[in-house]
Tab-separated table of C-alpha atoms in Angstrom:
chain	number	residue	atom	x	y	z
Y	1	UNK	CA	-2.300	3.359	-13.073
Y	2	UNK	CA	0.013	4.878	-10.872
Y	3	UNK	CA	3.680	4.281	-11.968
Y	4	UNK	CA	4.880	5.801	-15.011
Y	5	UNK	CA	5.233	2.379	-16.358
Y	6	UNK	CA	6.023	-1.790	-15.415
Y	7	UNK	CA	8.919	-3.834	-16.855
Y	8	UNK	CA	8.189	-7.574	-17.478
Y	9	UNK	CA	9.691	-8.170	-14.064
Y	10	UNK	CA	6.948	-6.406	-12.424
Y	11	UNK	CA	9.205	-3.320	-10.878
Y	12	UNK	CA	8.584	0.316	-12.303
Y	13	UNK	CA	10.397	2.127	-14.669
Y	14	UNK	CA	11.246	6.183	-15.007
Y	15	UNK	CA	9.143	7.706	-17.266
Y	16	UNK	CA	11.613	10.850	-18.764
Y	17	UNK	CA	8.886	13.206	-20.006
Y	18	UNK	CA	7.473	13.554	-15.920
Y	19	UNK	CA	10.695	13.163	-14.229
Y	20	UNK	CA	13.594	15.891	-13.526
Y	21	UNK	CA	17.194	15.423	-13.559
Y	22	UNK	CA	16.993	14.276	-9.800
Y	23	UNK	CA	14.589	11.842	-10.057
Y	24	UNK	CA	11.502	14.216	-8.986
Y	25	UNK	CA	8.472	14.187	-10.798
Y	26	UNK	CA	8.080	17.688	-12.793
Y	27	UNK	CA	4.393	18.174	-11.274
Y	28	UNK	CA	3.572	17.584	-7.415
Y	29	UNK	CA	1.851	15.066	-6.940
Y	30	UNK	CA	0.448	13.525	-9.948
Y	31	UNK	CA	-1.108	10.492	-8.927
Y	32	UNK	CA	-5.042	10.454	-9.601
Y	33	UNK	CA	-7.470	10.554	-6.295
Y	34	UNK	CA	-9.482	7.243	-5.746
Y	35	UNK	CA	-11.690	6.374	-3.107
Y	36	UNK	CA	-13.783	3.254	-3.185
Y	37	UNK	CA	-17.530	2.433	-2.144
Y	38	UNK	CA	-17.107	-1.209	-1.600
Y	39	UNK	CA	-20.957	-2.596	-1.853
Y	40	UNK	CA	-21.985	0.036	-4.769
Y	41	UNK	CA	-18.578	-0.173	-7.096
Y	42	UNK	CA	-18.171	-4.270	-6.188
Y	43	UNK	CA	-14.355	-5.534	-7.544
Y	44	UNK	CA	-12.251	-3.374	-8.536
Y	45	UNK	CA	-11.410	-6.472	-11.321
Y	46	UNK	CA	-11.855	-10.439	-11.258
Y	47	UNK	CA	-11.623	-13.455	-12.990
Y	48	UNK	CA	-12.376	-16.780	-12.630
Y	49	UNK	CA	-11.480	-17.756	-9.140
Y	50	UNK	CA	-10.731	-14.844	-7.981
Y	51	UNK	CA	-11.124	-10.989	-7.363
Y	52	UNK	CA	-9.347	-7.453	-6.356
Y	53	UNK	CA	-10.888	-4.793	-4.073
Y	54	UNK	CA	-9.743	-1.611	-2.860
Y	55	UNK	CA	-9.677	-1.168	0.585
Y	56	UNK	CA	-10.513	1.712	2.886
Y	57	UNK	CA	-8.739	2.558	5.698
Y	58	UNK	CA	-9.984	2.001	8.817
Y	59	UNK	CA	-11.632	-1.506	7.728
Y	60	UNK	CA	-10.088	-4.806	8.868
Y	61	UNK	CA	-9.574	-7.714	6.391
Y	62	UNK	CA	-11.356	-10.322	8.596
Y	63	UNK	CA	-11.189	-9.590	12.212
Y	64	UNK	CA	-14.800	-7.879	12.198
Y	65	UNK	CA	-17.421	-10.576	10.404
Y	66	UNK	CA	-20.541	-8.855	9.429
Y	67	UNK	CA	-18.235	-5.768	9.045
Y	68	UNK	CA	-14.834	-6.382	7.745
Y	69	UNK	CA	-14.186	-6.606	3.793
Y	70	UNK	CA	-14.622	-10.235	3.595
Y	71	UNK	CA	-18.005	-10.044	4.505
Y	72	UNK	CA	-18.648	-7.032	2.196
Y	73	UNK	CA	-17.397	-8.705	-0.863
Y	74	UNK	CA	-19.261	-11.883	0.129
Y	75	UNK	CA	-22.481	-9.894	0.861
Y	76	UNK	CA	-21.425	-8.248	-2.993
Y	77	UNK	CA	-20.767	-11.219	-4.870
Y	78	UNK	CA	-23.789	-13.437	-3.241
Y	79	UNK	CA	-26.064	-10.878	-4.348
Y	80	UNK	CA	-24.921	-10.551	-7.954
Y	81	UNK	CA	-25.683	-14.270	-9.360
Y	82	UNK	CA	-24.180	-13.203	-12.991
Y	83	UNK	CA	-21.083	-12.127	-11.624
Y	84	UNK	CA	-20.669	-15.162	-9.109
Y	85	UNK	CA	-21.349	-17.515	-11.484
Y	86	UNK	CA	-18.894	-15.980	-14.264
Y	87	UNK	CA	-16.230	-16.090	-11.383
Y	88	UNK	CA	-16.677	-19.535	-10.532
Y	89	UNK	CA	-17.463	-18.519	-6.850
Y	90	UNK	CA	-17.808	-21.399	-4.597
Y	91	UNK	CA	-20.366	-20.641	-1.613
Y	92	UNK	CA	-18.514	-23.724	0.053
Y	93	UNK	CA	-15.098	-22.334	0.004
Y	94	UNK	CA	-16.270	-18.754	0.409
Y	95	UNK	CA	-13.758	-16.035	-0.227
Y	96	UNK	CA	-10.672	-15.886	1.484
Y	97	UNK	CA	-7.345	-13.993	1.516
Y	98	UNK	CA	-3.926	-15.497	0.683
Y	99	UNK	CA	-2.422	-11.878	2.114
Y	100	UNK	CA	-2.583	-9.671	4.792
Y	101	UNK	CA	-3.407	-5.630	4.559
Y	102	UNK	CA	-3.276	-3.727	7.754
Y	103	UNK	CA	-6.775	-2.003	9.098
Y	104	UNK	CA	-5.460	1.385	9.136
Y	105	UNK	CA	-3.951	0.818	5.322
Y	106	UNK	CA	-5.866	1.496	1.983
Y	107	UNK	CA	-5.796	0.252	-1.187
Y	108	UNK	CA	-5.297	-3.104	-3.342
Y	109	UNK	CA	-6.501	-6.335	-2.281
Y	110	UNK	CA	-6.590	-9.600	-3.975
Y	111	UNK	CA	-9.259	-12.231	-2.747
Y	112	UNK	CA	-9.637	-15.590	-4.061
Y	113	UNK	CA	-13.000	-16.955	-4.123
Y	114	UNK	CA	-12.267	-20.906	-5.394
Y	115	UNK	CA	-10.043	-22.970	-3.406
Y	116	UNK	CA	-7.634	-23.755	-7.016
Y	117	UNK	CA	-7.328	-19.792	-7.508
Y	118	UNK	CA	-6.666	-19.404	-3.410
Y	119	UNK	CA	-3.605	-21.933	-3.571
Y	120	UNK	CA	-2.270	-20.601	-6.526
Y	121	UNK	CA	-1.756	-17.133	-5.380
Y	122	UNK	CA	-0.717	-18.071	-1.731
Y	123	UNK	CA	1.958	-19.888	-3.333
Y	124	UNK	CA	3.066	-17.216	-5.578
Y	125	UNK	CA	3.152	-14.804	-2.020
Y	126	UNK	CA	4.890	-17.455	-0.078
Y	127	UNK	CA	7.950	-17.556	-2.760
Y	128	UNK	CA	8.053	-14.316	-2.448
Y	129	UNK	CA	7.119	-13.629	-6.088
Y	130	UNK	CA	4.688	-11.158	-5.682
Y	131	UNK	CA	5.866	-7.231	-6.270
Y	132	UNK	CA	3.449	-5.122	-4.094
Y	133	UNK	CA	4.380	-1.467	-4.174
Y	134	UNK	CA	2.562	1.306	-1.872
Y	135	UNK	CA	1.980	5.111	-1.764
Y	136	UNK	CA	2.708	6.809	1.776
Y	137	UNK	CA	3.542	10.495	3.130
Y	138	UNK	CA	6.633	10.439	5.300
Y	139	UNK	CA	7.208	13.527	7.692
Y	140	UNK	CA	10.384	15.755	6.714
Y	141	UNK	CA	12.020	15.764	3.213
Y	142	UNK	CA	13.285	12.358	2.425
Y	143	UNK	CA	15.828	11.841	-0.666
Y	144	UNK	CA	17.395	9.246	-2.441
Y	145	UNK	CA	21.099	9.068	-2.960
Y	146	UNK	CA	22.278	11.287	-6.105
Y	147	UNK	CA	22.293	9.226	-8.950
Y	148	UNK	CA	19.897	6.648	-7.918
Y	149	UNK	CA	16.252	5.999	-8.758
Y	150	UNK	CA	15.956	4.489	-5.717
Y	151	UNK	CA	16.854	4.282	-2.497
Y	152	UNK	CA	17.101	1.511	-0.051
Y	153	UNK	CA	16.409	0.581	3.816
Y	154	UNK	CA	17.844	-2.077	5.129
Y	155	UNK	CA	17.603	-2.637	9.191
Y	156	UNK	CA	16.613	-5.932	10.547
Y	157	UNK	CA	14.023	-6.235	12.350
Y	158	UNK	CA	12.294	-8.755	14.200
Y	159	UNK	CA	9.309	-10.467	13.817
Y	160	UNK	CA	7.397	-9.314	16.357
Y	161	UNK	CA	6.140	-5.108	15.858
Y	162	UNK	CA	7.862	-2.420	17.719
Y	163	UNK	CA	6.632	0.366	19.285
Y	164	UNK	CA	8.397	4.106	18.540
Y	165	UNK	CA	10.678	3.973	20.861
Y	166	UNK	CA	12.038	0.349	19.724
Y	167	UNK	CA	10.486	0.177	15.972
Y	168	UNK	CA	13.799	-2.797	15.225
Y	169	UNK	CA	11.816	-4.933	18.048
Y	170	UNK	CA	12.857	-7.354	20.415
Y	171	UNK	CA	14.339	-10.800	20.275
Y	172	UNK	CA	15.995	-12.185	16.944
Y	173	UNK	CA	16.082	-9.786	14.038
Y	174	UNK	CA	16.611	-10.648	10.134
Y	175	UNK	CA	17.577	-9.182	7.117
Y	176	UNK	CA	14.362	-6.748	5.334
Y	177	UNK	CA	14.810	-4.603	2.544
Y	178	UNK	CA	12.443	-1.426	1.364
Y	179	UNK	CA	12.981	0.547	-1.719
Y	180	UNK	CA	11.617	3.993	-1.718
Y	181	UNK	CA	11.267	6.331	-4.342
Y	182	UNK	CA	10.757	10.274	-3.530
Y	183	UNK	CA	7.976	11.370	-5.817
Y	184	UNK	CA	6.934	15.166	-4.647
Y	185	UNK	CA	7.767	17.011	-1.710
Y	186	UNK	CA	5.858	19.626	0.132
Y	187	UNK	CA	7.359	22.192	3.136
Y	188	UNK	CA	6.725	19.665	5.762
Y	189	UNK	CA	6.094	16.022	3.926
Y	190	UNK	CA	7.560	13.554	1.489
Y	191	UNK	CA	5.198	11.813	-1.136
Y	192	UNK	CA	6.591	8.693	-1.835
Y	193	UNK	CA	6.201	4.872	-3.668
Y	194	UNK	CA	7.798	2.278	-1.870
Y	195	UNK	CA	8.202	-1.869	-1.876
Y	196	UNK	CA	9.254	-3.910	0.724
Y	197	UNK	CA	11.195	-6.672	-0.921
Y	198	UNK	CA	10.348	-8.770	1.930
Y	199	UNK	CA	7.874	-9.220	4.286
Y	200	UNK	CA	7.754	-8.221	8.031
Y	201	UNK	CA	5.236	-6.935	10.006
Y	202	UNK	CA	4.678	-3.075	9.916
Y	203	UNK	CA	8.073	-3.156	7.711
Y	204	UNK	CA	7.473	0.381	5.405
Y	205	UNK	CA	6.332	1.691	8.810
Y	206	UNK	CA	8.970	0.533	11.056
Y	207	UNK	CA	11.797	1.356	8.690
Y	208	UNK	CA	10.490	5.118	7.911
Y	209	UNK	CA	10.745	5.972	11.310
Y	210	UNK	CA	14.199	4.195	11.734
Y	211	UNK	CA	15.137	6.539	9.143
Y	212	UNK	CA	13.725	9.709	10.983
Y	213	UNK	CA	10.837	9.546	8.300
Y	214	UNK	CA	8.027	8.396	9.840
Y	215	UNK	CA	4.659	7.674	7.893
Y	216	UNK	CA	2.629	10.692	8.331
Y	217	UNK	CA	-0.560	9.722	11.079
Y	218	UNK	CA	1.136	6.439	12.489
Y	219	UNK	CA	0.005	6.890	16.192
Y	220	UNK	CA	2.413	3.994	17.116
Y	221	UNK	CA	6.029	4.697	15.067
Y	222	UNK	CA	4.861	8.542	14.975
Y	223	UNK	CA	4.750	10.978	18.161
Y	224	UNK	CA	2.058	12.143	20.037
Y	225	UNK	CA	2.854	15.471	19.064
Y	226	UNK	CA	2.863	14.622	15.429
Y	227	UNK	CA	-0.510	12.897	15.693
Y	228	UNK	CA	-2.568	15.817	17.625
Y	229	UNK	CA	-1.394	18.198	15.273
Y	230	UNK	CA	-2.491	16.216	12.152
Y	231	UNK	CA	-6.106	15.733	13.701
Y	232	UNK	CA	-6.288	19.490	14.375
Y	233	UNK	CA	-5.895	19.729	10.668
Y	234	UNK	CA	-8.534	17.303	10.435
Y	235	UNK	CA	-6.418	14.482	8.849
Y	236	UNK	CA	-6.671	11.601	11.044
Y	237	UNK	CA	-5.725	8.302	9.059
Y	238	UNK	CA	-2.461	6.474	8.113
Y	239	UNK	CA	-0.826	8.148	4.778
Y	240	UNK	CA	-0.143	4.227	3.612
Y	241	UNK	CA	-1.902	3.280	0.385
Y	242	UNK	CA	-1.506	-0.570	-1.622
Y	243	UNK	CA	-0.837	1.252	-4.615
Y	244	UNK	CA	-0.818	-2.074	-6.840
Y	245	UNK	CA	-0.139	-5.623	-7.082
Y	246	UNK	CA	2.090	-7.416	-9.652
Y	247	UNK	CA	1.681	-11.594	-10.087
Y	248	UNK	CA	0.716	-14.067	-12.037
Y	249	UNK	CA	-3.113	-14.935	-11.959
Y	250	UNK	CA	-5.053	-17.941	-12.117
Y	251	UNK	CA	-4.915	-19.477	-15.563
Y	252	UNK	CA	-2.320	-17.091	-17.379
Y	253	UNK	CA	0.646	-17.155	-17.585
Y	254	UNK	CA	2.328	-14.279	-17.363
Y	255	UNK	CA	2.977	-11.543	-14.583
Y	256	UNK	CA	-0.290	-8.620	-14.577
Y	257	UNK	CA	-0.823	-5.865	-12.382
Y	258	UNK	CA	-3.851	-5.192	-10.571
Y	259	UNK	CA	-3.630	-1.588	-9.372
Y	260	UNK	CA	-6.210	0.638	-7.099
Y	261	UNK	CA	-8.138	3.704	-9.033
Y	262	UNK	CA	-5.484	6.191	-7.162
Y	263	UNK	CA	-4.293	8.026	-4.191
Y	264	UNK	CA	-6.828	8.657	-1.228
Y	265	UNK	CA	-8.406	11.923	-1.077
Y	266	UNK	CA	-7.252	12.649	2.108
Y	267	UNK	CA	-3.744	12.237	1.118
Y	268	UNK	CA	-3.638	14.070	-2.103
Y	269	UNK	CA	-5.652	17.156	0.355
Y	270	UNK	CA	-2.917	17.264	2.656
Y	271	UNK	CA	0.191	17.711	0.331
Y	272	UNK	CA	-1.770	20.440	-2.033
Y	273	UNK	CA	-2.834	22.137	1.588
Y	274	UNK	CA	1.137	21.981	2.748
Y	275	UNK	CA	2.399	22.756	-0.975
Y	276	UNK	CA	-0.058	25.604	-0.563
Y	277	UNK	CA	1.144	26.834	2.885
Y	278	UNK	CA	-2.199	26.738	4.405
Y	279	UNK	CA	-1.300	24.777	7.237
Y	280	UNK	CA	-0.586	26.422	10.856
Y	281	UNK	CA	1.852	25.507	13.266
Y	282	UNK	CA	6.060	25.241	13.180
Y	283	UNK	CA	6.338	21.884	10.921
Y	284	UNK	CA	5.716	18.917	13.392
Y	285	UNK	CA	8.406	15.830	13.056
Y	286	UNK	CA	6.908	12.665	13.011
């Protein structure tokens, strides 16, 4: 799992024995590499209504049918009659998704697959009881403020997405908090977990690059120049990873935490390569 640990309420807590006195972890980053093959490796975890995938970038939720993860799970789970019927998989409800994951994103998903399961998590997402936290590489070297464990961004923004030149967007903004944690820097990049206590669109990205931090391979909060020097260095994806989950699922009752099997290879590649100073060029701002 990739916090150092989760208090009852769902939000992480600082593990001593791999933090420093400033809230950096001792050894850059720690956080185990995981990269999923959706129709060999199947759920991630499941139970009866419903089921958790990890997602890999470049793959929409349900804007591509015969393509997108819906169908792959669905393909998955129709093919494995043991595992459908232990699930309590209705083929007449199908699976569907009570959140939302952007295409260029990785990581944790949760899916429900019985139209009981389906309502109780949507519920649990629309009172905003879910904690989701995330893994992404911001450009520059990001800190929190002395003494804290974490640090907070607070712009309003609208609901409509901005662009990088506007990332607050038009029309009427509201109040939308992220808490960021730094976990390992590198010459040129910030590794860090964040949660965005609520719930706008492109809110981690819009707010990193409203703090001059943007999330490292965003071609639309990043620059141009940013981006074409990444792909020369052969890393062309978003550095945003669902790092885990935290709610209360379908007959329990208390809050679990579904978690993805770690950070994206490509990710983890890029900090060692900048930690290492293998990199070329003059350290490109995002």
């Amino acid at each position: 799992m990739p916090w150092p640990g989760i208090r009852k309420s769902g939000r992480p807590t600082l593990d001593r024995r791999k933090y420093d006195g400033t809230g950096r972890l001792k050894h850059p980053c720690p956080l185990p590499a995981g990269d999923p093959d959706l129709l060999r490796e199947g759920p991630l975890k499941w139970g009866r209504g419903w089921l958790a995938v990890s997602k890999p970038t470049g793959i929409s939720l349900h804007n591509d049918p015969g393509h997108d993860l819906l169908s792959a799970m669905a393909q998955y789970v129709e093919t494995h009659g043991e595992l459908a019927e232990a699930m309590g998989y209705d083929a007449g409800f199908g699976i569907h998704l009570p959140h939302r994951l952007d295409k260029e994103t990785s990581g944790i998903v949760i899916m429900a697959c019985a139209e009981a399961a389906h309502r109780w998590i949507s519920r649990q997402f629309e009172e905003k009881r879910v904690v989701k936290e995330y893994n992404a590489i911001v450009h520059g070297d990001l800190a929190i403020p002395q003494g804290a464990l974490w640090g907070e961004w607070a712009w309003p923004l609208s609901k409509t997405a901005g662009g990088r030149s506007n990332p607050a967007g038009t029309g009427k903004k509201v109040h939308c908090l992220t808490r960021y944690r730094s976990l390992c820097h590198s010459p040129r990049y910030t590794l860090i977990a964040c949660e965005p206590v609520t719930g706008r669109m492109h809110q981690i990205r819009r707010h990193a690059r409203m703090a001059g931090h943007a999330v490292v391979g965003d071609a639309r909060y990043g620059t141009p120049q940013s981006i074409r020097h990444l792909k020369s260095m052969g890393f062309s994806r978003l550095a945003l990873h669902a790092a885990s989950i935290t709610l209360v699922l379908p007959e329990t009752a208390s809050p679990a935490t579904l978690a993805s099997p770690g950070l994206p290879v490509e990710m983890i590649r890029l900090m060692e390569q900048d930690l290492a100073g293998k990199q070329a060029g003059d350290g490109v701002i995002g």
